[in-house]
PDB file of C-alpha atoms in Angstrom:
ATOM      1  CA  ARG A   1       8.357 -22.129  16.849  1.00 87.00           C
ATOM      2  CA  GLY A   2       7.682 -21.178  20.435  1.00 89.00           C
ATOM      3  CA  ASP A   3      11.242 -19.982  21.090  1.00 93.00           C
ATOM      4  CA  CYS A   4      11.684 -17.344  23.784  1.00 92.00           C
ATOM      5  CA  PHE A   5      14.266 -14.549  23.676  1.00 91.00           C
ATOM      6  CA  GLU A   6      15.085 -12.007  26.350  1.00 92.00           C
ATOM      7  CA  GLY A   7      16.486  -8.530  25.797  1.00 93.00           C
ATOM      8  CA  ARG A   8      16.523  -5.034  27.262  1.00 95.00           C
ATOM      9  CA  ALA A   9      15.288  -3.375  24.073  1.00 97.00           C
ATOM     10  CA  LEU A  10      13.047  -4.371  21.180  1.00 97.00           C
ATOM     11  CA  ILE A  11      12.743  -2.973  17.647  1.00 97.00           C
ATOM     12  CA  MET A  12       9.541  -3.864  15.811  1.00 97.00           C
ATOM     13  CA  ALA A  13      10.170  -3.922  12.039  1.00 96.00           C
ATOM     14  CA  THR A  14       7.572  -6.508  11.114  1.00 95.00           C
ATOM     15  CA  GLY A  15       6.102  -4.617   8.148  1.00 93.00           C
ATOM     16  CA  ALA A  16       2.554  -4.780   6.834  1.00 93.00           C
ATOM     17  CA  ARG A  17       0.726  -7.221   4.614  1.00 90.00           C
ATOM     18  CA  PRO A  18      -1.195  -5.917   1.577  1.00 85.00           C
ATOM     19  CA  GLU A  19      -4.814  -6.846   1.049  1.00 89.00           C
ATOM     20  CA  ARG A  20      -5.083  -9.137  -1.956  1.00 93.00           C
ATOM     21  CA  LEU A  21      -7.655  -9.106  -4.720  1.00 94.00           C
ATOM     22  CA  ASN A  22      -8.063 -12.880  -4.440  1.00 93.00           C
ATOM     23  CA  VAL A  23      -9.102 -13.201  -8.076  1.00 96.00           C
ATOM     24  CA  PRO A  24      -7.877 -15.386 -10.949  1.00 96.00           C
ATOM     25  CA  GLY A  25      -4.592 -14.197 -12.423  1.00 96.00           C
ATOM     26  CA  GLU A  26      -3.417 -12.185  -9.414  1.00 95.00           C
ATOM     27  CA  ALA A  27      -0.895 -14.630  -7.955  1.00 94.00           C
ATOM     28  CA  ARG A  28       0.359 -15.779 -11.365  1.00 96.00           C
ATOM     29  CA  LEU A  29       0.921 -12.244 -12.708  1.00 96.00           C
ATOM     30  CA  THR A  30       2.392 -10.652  -9.583  1.00 95.00           C
ATOM     31  CA  GLY A  31       5.709  -9.227 -10.748  1.00 94.00           C
ATOM     32  CA  TYR A  32       4.643  -9.561 -14.386  1.00 96.00           C
ATOM     33  CA  GLY A  33       2.585  -6.391 -14.636  1.00 96.00           C
ATOM     34  CA  LEU A  34       0.783  -6.624 -11.306  1.00 97.00           C
ATOM     35  CA  SER A  35       2.363  -4.710  -8.438  1.00 94.00           C
ATOM     36  CA  TYR A  36       1.526  -3.509  -4.936  1.00 91.00           C
ATOM     37  CA  SER A  37       3.961  -0.555  -5.103  1.00 87.00           C
ATOM     38  CA  ALA A  38       3.464   2.312  -7.530  1.00 88.00           C
ATOM     39  CA  THR A  39       6.477   4.091  -6.045  1.00 83.00           C
ATOM     40  CA  THR A  40       8.753   1.207  -7.000  1.00 85.00           C
ATOM     41  CA  HIS A  41       7.335   0.154 -10.360  1.00 90.00           C
ATOM     42  CA  ALA A  42       5.590   3.182 -11.909  1.00 90.00           C
ATOM     43  CA  GLY A  43       8.638   3.913 -14.067  1.00 90.00           C
ATOM     44  CA  LEU A  44       8.223   0.585 -15.865  1.00 92.00           C
ATOM     45  CA  PHE A  45       4.956   1.749 -17.436  1.00 95.00           C
ATOM     46  CA  LEU A  46       5.925   4.968 -19.173  1.00 95.00           C
ATOM     47  CA  GLY A  47       3.430   5.707 -21.931  1.00 96.00           C
ATOM     48  CA  LYS A  48       1.337   2.617 -21.196  1.00 97.00           C
ATOM     49  CA  ASP A  49      -2.205   2.095 -19.903  1.00 97.00           C
ATOM     50  CA  VAL A  50      -2.498   1.058 -16.256  1.00 98.00           C
ATOM     51  CA  ALA A  51      -5.146   0.438 -13.633  1.00 97.00           C
ATOM     52  CA  VAL A  52      -5.069   1.347  -9.949  1.00 97.00           C
ATOM     53  CA  VAL A  53      -7.373  -0.597  -7.638  1.00 97.00           C
ATOM     54  CA  GLY A  54      -8.348   1.126  -4.408  1.00 95.00           C
ATOM     55  CA  VAL A  55     -10.333   3.933  -2.861  1.00 93.00           C
ATOM     56  CA  GLY A  56      -8.181   5.434  -0.099  1.00 89.00           C
ATOM     57  CA  ARG A  57      -5.339   7.914  -0.011  1.00 89.00           C
ATOM     58  CA  ARG A  58      -2.750   5.364  -1.177  1.00 88.00           C
ATOM     59  CA  ALA A  59      -4.744   4.638  -4.328  1.00 94.00           C
ATOM     60  CA  GLN A  60      -5.376   8.322  -5.020  1.00 95.00           C
ATOM     61  CA  TRP A  61      -1.692   9.268  -4.737  1.00 93.00           C
ATOM     62  CA  ALA A  62      -0.709   6.303  -6.907  1.00 94.00           C
ATOM     63  CA  ALA A  63      -3.178   7.361  -9.619  1.00 96.00           C
ATOM     64  CA  ALA A  64      -1.941  10.967  -9.490  1.00 95.00           C
ATOM     65  CA  ASP A  65       1.689   9.869  -9.753  1.00 94.00           C
ATOM     66  CA  LEU A  66       1.010   7.421 -12.579  1.00 96.00           C
ATOM     67  CA  ALA A  67      -0.945  10.058 -14.519  1.00 96.00           C
ATOM     68  CA  HIS A  68       2.368  11.859 -15.122  1.00 94.00           C
ATOM     69  CA  LYS A  69       4.038   8.710 -16.454  1.00 94.00           C
ATOM     70  CA  ALA A  70       1.427   6.435 -18.024  1.00 96.00           C
ATOM     71  CA  HIS A  71      -0.660   7.062 -21.138  1.00 97.00           C
ATOM     72  CA  GLN A  72      -3.984   6.301 -19.472  1.00 97.00           C
ATOM     73  CA  VAL A  73      -4.842   5.586 -15.827  1.00 97.00           C
ATOM     74  CA  TYR A  74      -7.995   3.782 -14.714  1.00 97.00           C
ATOM     75  CA  LEU A  75      -8.779   4.321 -11.030  1.00 97.00           C
ATOM     76  CA  LEU A  76     -11.025   1.409 -10.062  1.00 97.00           C
ATOM     77  CA  ALA A  77     -12.599   2.170  -6.697  1.00 95.00           C
ATOM     78  CA  PRO A  78     -14.495  -0.561  -4.813  1.00 93.00           C
ATOM     79  CA  GLY A  79     -16.628   2.168  -3.212  1.00 90.00           C
ATOM     80  CA  SER A  80     -17.253   5.895  -3.529  1.00 92.00           C
ATOM     81  CA  LEU A  81     -14.240   8.185  -3.506  1.00 93.00           C
ATOM     82  CA  PRO A  82     -14.133  10.790  -0.738  1.00 91.00           C
ATOM     83  CA  ASP A  83     -14.639  14.483  -1.467  1.00 91.00           C
ATOM     84  CA  THR A  84     -11.032  15.688  -1.201  1.00 91.00           C
ATOM     85  CA  PRO A  85      -8.878  18.176  -3.163  1.00 94.00           C
ATOM     86  CA  LEU A  86      -6.820  15.296  -4.546  1.00 94.00           C
ATOM     87  CA  VAL A  87      -9.911  13.515  -5.862  1.00 95.00           C
ATOM     88  CA  HIS A  88     -11.072  16.788  -7.454  1.00 95.00           C
ATOM     89  CA  LYS A  89      -7.710  17.063  -9.204  1.00 96.00           C
ATOM     90  CA  LEU A  90      -7.916  13.454 -10.413  1.00 96.00           C
ATOM     91  CA  ARG A  91     -11.373  14.058 -11.879  1.00 96.00           C
ATOM     92  CA  LYS A  92      -9.973  16.924 -13.956  1.00 95.00           C
ATOM     93  CA  MET A  93      -7.003  14.988 -15.356  1.00 96.00           C
ATOM     94  CA  GLN A  94      -7.504  14.197 -19.029  1.00 95.00           C
ATOM     95  CA  ASN A  95      -5.800  10.799 -18.875  1.00 97.00           C
ATOM     96  CA  VAL A  96      -7.496   9.548 -15.702  1.00 97.00           C
ATOM     97  CA  GLU A  97     -10.762   7.626 -15.846  1.00 96.00           C
ATOM     98  CA  ILE A  98     -12.479   6.926 -12.529  1.00 96.00           C
ATOM     99  CA  ALA A  99     -14.875   4.044 -12.022  1.00 94.00           C
ATOM    100  CA  GLU A 100     -16.524   3.908  -8.596  1.00 94.00           C
ATOM    101  CA  GLY A 101     -18.397   0.976  -7.113  1.00 93.00           C
ATOM    102  CA  VAL A 102     -16.643  -1.702  -9.142  1.00 94.00           C
ATOM    103  CA  ALA A 103     -15.216  -5.082  -8.172  1.00 94.00           C
ATOM    104  CA  VAL A 104     -12.267  -6.757  -9.864  1.00 96.00           C
ATOM    105  CA  LYS A 105     -13.123 -10.204 -11.193  1.00 96.00           C
ATOM    106  CA  GLU A 106      -9.920 -11.213 -12.990  1.00 96.00           C
ATOM    107  CA  VAL A 107      -6.454 -10.039 -13.965  1.00 97.00           C
ATOM    108  CA  CYS A 108      -5.826 -11.178 -17.528  1.00 97.00           C
ATOM    109  CA  GLY A 109      -2.708 -12.136 -19.422  1.00 96.00           C
ATOM    110  CA  GLU A 110      -0.603 -15.147 -20.372  1.00 94.00           C
ATOM    111  CA  ARG A 111       2.970 -14.150 -19.485  1.00 94.00           C
ATOM    112  CA  PHE A 112       2.268 -10.494 -18.676  1.00 96.00           C
ATOM    113  CA  VAL A 113      -0.791  -8.450 -17.716  1.00 97.00           C
ATOM    114  CA  ASP A 114      -2.844  -7.395 -20.720  1.00 96.00           C
ATOM    115  CA  GLY A 115      -6.171  -6.537 -19.107  1.00 96.00           C
ATOM    116  CA  ILE A 116      -8.399  -6.467 -16.062  1.00 97.00           C
ATOM    117  CA  VAL A 117     -12.052  -7.525 -15.783  1.00 96.00           C
ATOM    118  CA  VAL A 118     -14.348  -5.526 -13.491  1.00 96.00           C
ATOM    119  CA  THR A 119     -18.040  -5.544 -12.732  1.00 94.00           C
ATOM    120  CA  ALA A 120     -20.246  -2.770 -11.374  1.00 88.00           C
ATOM    121  CA  THR A 121     -21.486  -3.336  -7.831  1.00 79.00           C
ATOM    122  CA  GLU A 122     -23.351  -0.061  -7.393  1.00 69.00           C
ATOM    123  CA  GLY A 123     -24.473   2.964  -9.341  1.00 58.00           C
ATOM    124  CA  GLU A 124     -24.397   1.321 -12.761  1.00 54.00           C
ATOM    125  CA  GLU A 125     -26.101  -1.471 -14.612  1.00 60.00           C
ATOM    126  CA  PRO A 126     -24.593  -4.830 -13.635  1.00 64.00           C
ATOM    127  CA  GLY A 127     -22.232  -6.218 -16.216  1.00 77.00           C
ATOM    128  CA  GLU A 128     -18.626  -7.104 -16.769  1.00 88.00           C
ATOM    129  CA  ARG A 129     -16.134  -4.859 -18.519  1.00 92.00           C
ATOM    130  CA  ARG A 130     -12.685  -5.826 -19.727  1.00 95.00           C
ATOM    131  CA  ILE A 131     -10.198  -2.947 -19.639  1.00 97.00           C
ATOM    132  CA  PRO A 132      -6.997  -3.413 -21.689  1.00 97.00           C
ATOM    133  CA  VAL A 133      -4.023  -2.409 -19.526  1.00 97.00           C
ATOM    134  CA  HIS A 134      -0.373  -3.418 -19.227  1.00 97.00           C
ATOM    135  CA  GLY A 135      -0.103  -2.730 -15.518  1.00 96.00           C
ATOM    136  CA  VAL A 136      -2.273  -3.234 -12.445  1.00 97.00           C
ATOM    137  CA  PHE A 137      -1.430  -1.554  -9.134  1.00 96.00           C
ATOM    138  CA  VAL A 138      -3.289  -2.936  -6.137  1.00 96.00           C
ATOM    139  CA  LYS A 139      -3.556  -0.153  -3.538  1.00 94.00           C
ATOM    140  CA  LEU A 140      -5.971  -1.652  -1.054  1.00 92.00           C
ATOM    141  CA  PRO A 141      -5.486  -1.154   2.706  1.00 87.00           C
ATOM    142  CA  ARG A 142      -2.373  -2.700   4.265  1.00 89.00           C
ATOM    143  CA  THR A 143      -2.574  -4.458   7.636  1.00 93.00           C
ATOM    144  CA  PRO A 144       0.400  -3.765   9.923  1.00 95.00           C
ATOM    145  CA  ASN A 145       1.935  -6.855  11.546  1.00 97.00           C
ATOM    146  CA  SER A 146       1.675  -5.461  15.047  1.00 97.00           C
ATOM    147  CA  GLU A 147      -0.282  -8.237  16.751  1.00 96.00           C
ATOM    148  CA  LEU A 148       2.753  -9.105  18.889  1.00 92.00           C
ATOM    149  CA  VAL A 149       2.567  -5.805  20.786  1.00 95.00           C
ATOM    150  CA  GLN A 150      -0.947  -4.424  20.239  1.00 95.00           C
ATOM    151  CA  ALA A 151      -2.066  -5.366  23.749  1.00 95.00           C
ATOM    152  CA  TRP A 152       0.561  -3.207  25.470  1.00 95.00           C
ATOM    153  CA  VAL A 153       1.891  -0.636  22.985  1.00 97.00           C
ATOM    154  CA  ASP A 154      -0.174   2.285  21.682  1.00 97.00           C
ATOM    155  CA  CYS A 155      -1.456   1.708  18.126  1.00 97.00           C
ATOM    156  CA  ASP A 156      -3.933   3.563  15.935  1.00 95.00           C
ATOM    157  CA  ARG A 157      -7.302   2.100  15.007  1.00 93.00           C
ATOM    158  CA  HIS A 158      -5.755   0.324  12.015  1.00 92.00           C
ATOM    159  CA  GLY A 159      -3.025  -1.308  14.091  1.00 95.00           C
ATOM    160  CA  HIS A 160      -0.094   0.942  13.139  1.00 96.00           C
ATOM    161  CA  ILE A 161       2.343   1.337  16.029  1.00 97.00           C
ATOM    162  CA  ALA A 162       2.512   4.941  17.231  1.00 97.00           C
ATOM    163  CA  VAL A 163       6.070   6.291  17.416  1.00 97.00           C
ATOM    164  CA  ASP A 164       7.719   9.623  18.156  1.00 96.00           C
ATOM    165  CA  VAL A 165      10.498  11.298  16.133  1.00 95.00           C
ATOM    166  CA  HIS A 166      13.018   8.901  17.694  1.00 96.00           C
ATOM    167  CA  CYS A 167      10.989   5.800  16.674  1.00 97.00           C
ATOM    168  CA  ALA A 168      10.132   5.205  20.338  1.00 98.00           C
ATOM    169  CA  THR A 169       6.763   3.656  21.203  1.00 98.00           C
ATOM    170  CA  SER A 170       4.656   4.211  24.321  1.00 97.00           C
ATOM    171  CA  TRP A 171       6.517   1.375  26.087  1.00 97.00           C
ATOM    172  CA  PRO A 172      10.043   2.167  27.342  1.00 96.00           C
ATOM    173  CA  GLY A 173      12.681   0.246  25.430  1.00 97.00           C
ATOM    174  CA  VAL A 174      10.378  -0.651  22.540  1.00 98.00           C
ATOM    175  CA  PHE A 175      10.963   1.003  19.177  1.00 98.00           C
ATOM    176  CA  ALA A 176       9.359   0.541  15.749  1.00 97.00           C
ATOM    177  CA  ALA A 177      10.183   1.370  12.136  1.00 96.00           C
ATOM    178  CA  GLY A 178       8.851   0.689   8.660  1.00 94.00           C
ATOM    179  CA  ASP A 179       5.384  -0.259   7.450  1.00 92.00           C
ATOM    180  CA  VAL A 180       4.322  -1.385  10.919  1.00 95.00           C
ATOM    181  CA  THR A 181       4.217   2.362  11.678  1.00 95.00           C
ATOM    182  CA  LEU A 182       2.503   5.075   9.624  1.00 88.00           C
ATOM    183  CA  VAL A 183       5.594   7.189   8.927  1.00 84.00           C
ATOM    184  CA  SER A 184       5.968   6.431   5.217  1.00 78.00           C
ATOM    185  CA  GLU A 185       5.559   3.856   2.447  1.00 74.00           C
ATOM    186  CA  GLN A 186       8.945   4.546   0.853  1.00 78.00           C
ATOM    187  CA  ALA A 187      11.629   1.900   1.206  1.00 82.00           C
ATOM    188  CA  LEU A 188      14.404   4.497   1.412  1.00 86.00           C
ATOM    189  CA  VAL A 189      12.608   6.263   4.252  1.00 90.00           C
ATOM    190  CA  HIS A 190      12.151   2.921   5.997  1.00 91.00           C
ATOM    191  CA  ILE A 191      15.888   2.275   5.806  1.00 93.00           C
ATOM    192  CA  GLY A 192      16.513   5.595   7.533  1.00 95.00           C
ATOM    193  CA  GLU A 193      13.824   4.918  10.120  1.00 96.00           C
ATOM    194  CA  GLY A 194      15.353   1.514  10.833  1.00 96.00           C
ATOM    195  CA  ALA A 195      18.762   3.089  11.375  1.00 97.00           C
ATOM    196  CA  LYS A 196      17.200   5.741  13.621  1.00 97.00           C
ATOM    197  CA  ALA A 197      15.391   3.065  15.654  1.00 97.00           C
ATOM    198  CA  ALA A 198      18.663   1.172  16.113  1.00 98.00           C
ATOM    199  CA  ILE A 199      20.474   4.320  17.294  1.00 98.00           C
ATOM    200  CA  SER A 200      17.598   5.147  19.647  1.00 98.00           C
ATOM    201  CA  ALA A 201      17.657   1.628  21.071  1.00 98.00           C
ATOM    202  CA  TYR A 202      21.430   1.901  21.576  1.00 98.00           C
ATOM    203  CA  HIS A 203      21.035   5.206  23.424  1.00 98.00           C
ATOM    204  CA  TYR A 204      18.302   3.659  25.554  1.00 98.00           C
ATOM    205  CA  LEU A 205      20.649   0.814  26.522  1.00 97.00           C
ATOM    206  CA  LEU A 206      23.410   3.287  27.390  1.00 97.00           C
ATOM    207  CA  MET A 207      21.062   5.082  29.770  1.00 95.00           C
ATOM    208  CA  HIS A 208      19.825   1.894  31.375  1.00 91.00           C
TER     209      HIS A 208
END
């Protein structure tokens, strides 16, 4: 609202915002089979068929984790998957099906997710395909909410605030924790990082 606050230390814990699919059914079924966190919700889909949407490391790890819990995992990659050891392992898993160069058109279901509609954008004949699944995990890139300090605190090319082991940034008295950094995606780790940032800020104040 334009308010101004003054302090001798600052802790940035502004998180990151997930990229949305922006397709029919996504908003309505979020929390009803559609999730942005495989770590949190994978256990709800034991023995069921699920889809993971994404191409990067987050999507690959989610698919690998879900393969040990779900019955069948569909990794739906908007582009081509990189040539990495993890991708090689995924290609060999019996219950993982990889579809590259596909775009999600709709998340289906009345009260809960019961399918996802995709269409080929490259490499295959154009055409829609409906995949019956009970869970959809959206693992597209997350954008860190670091705009407040990007002009004067060191960030990586994606906008994550760079921190040291004490959660200190490149600017004295400024600390950061959570998804706005690139330390982890686990909530429990974030809690610890937040506590560490608070202790570091307190020590900074004692010295100044």
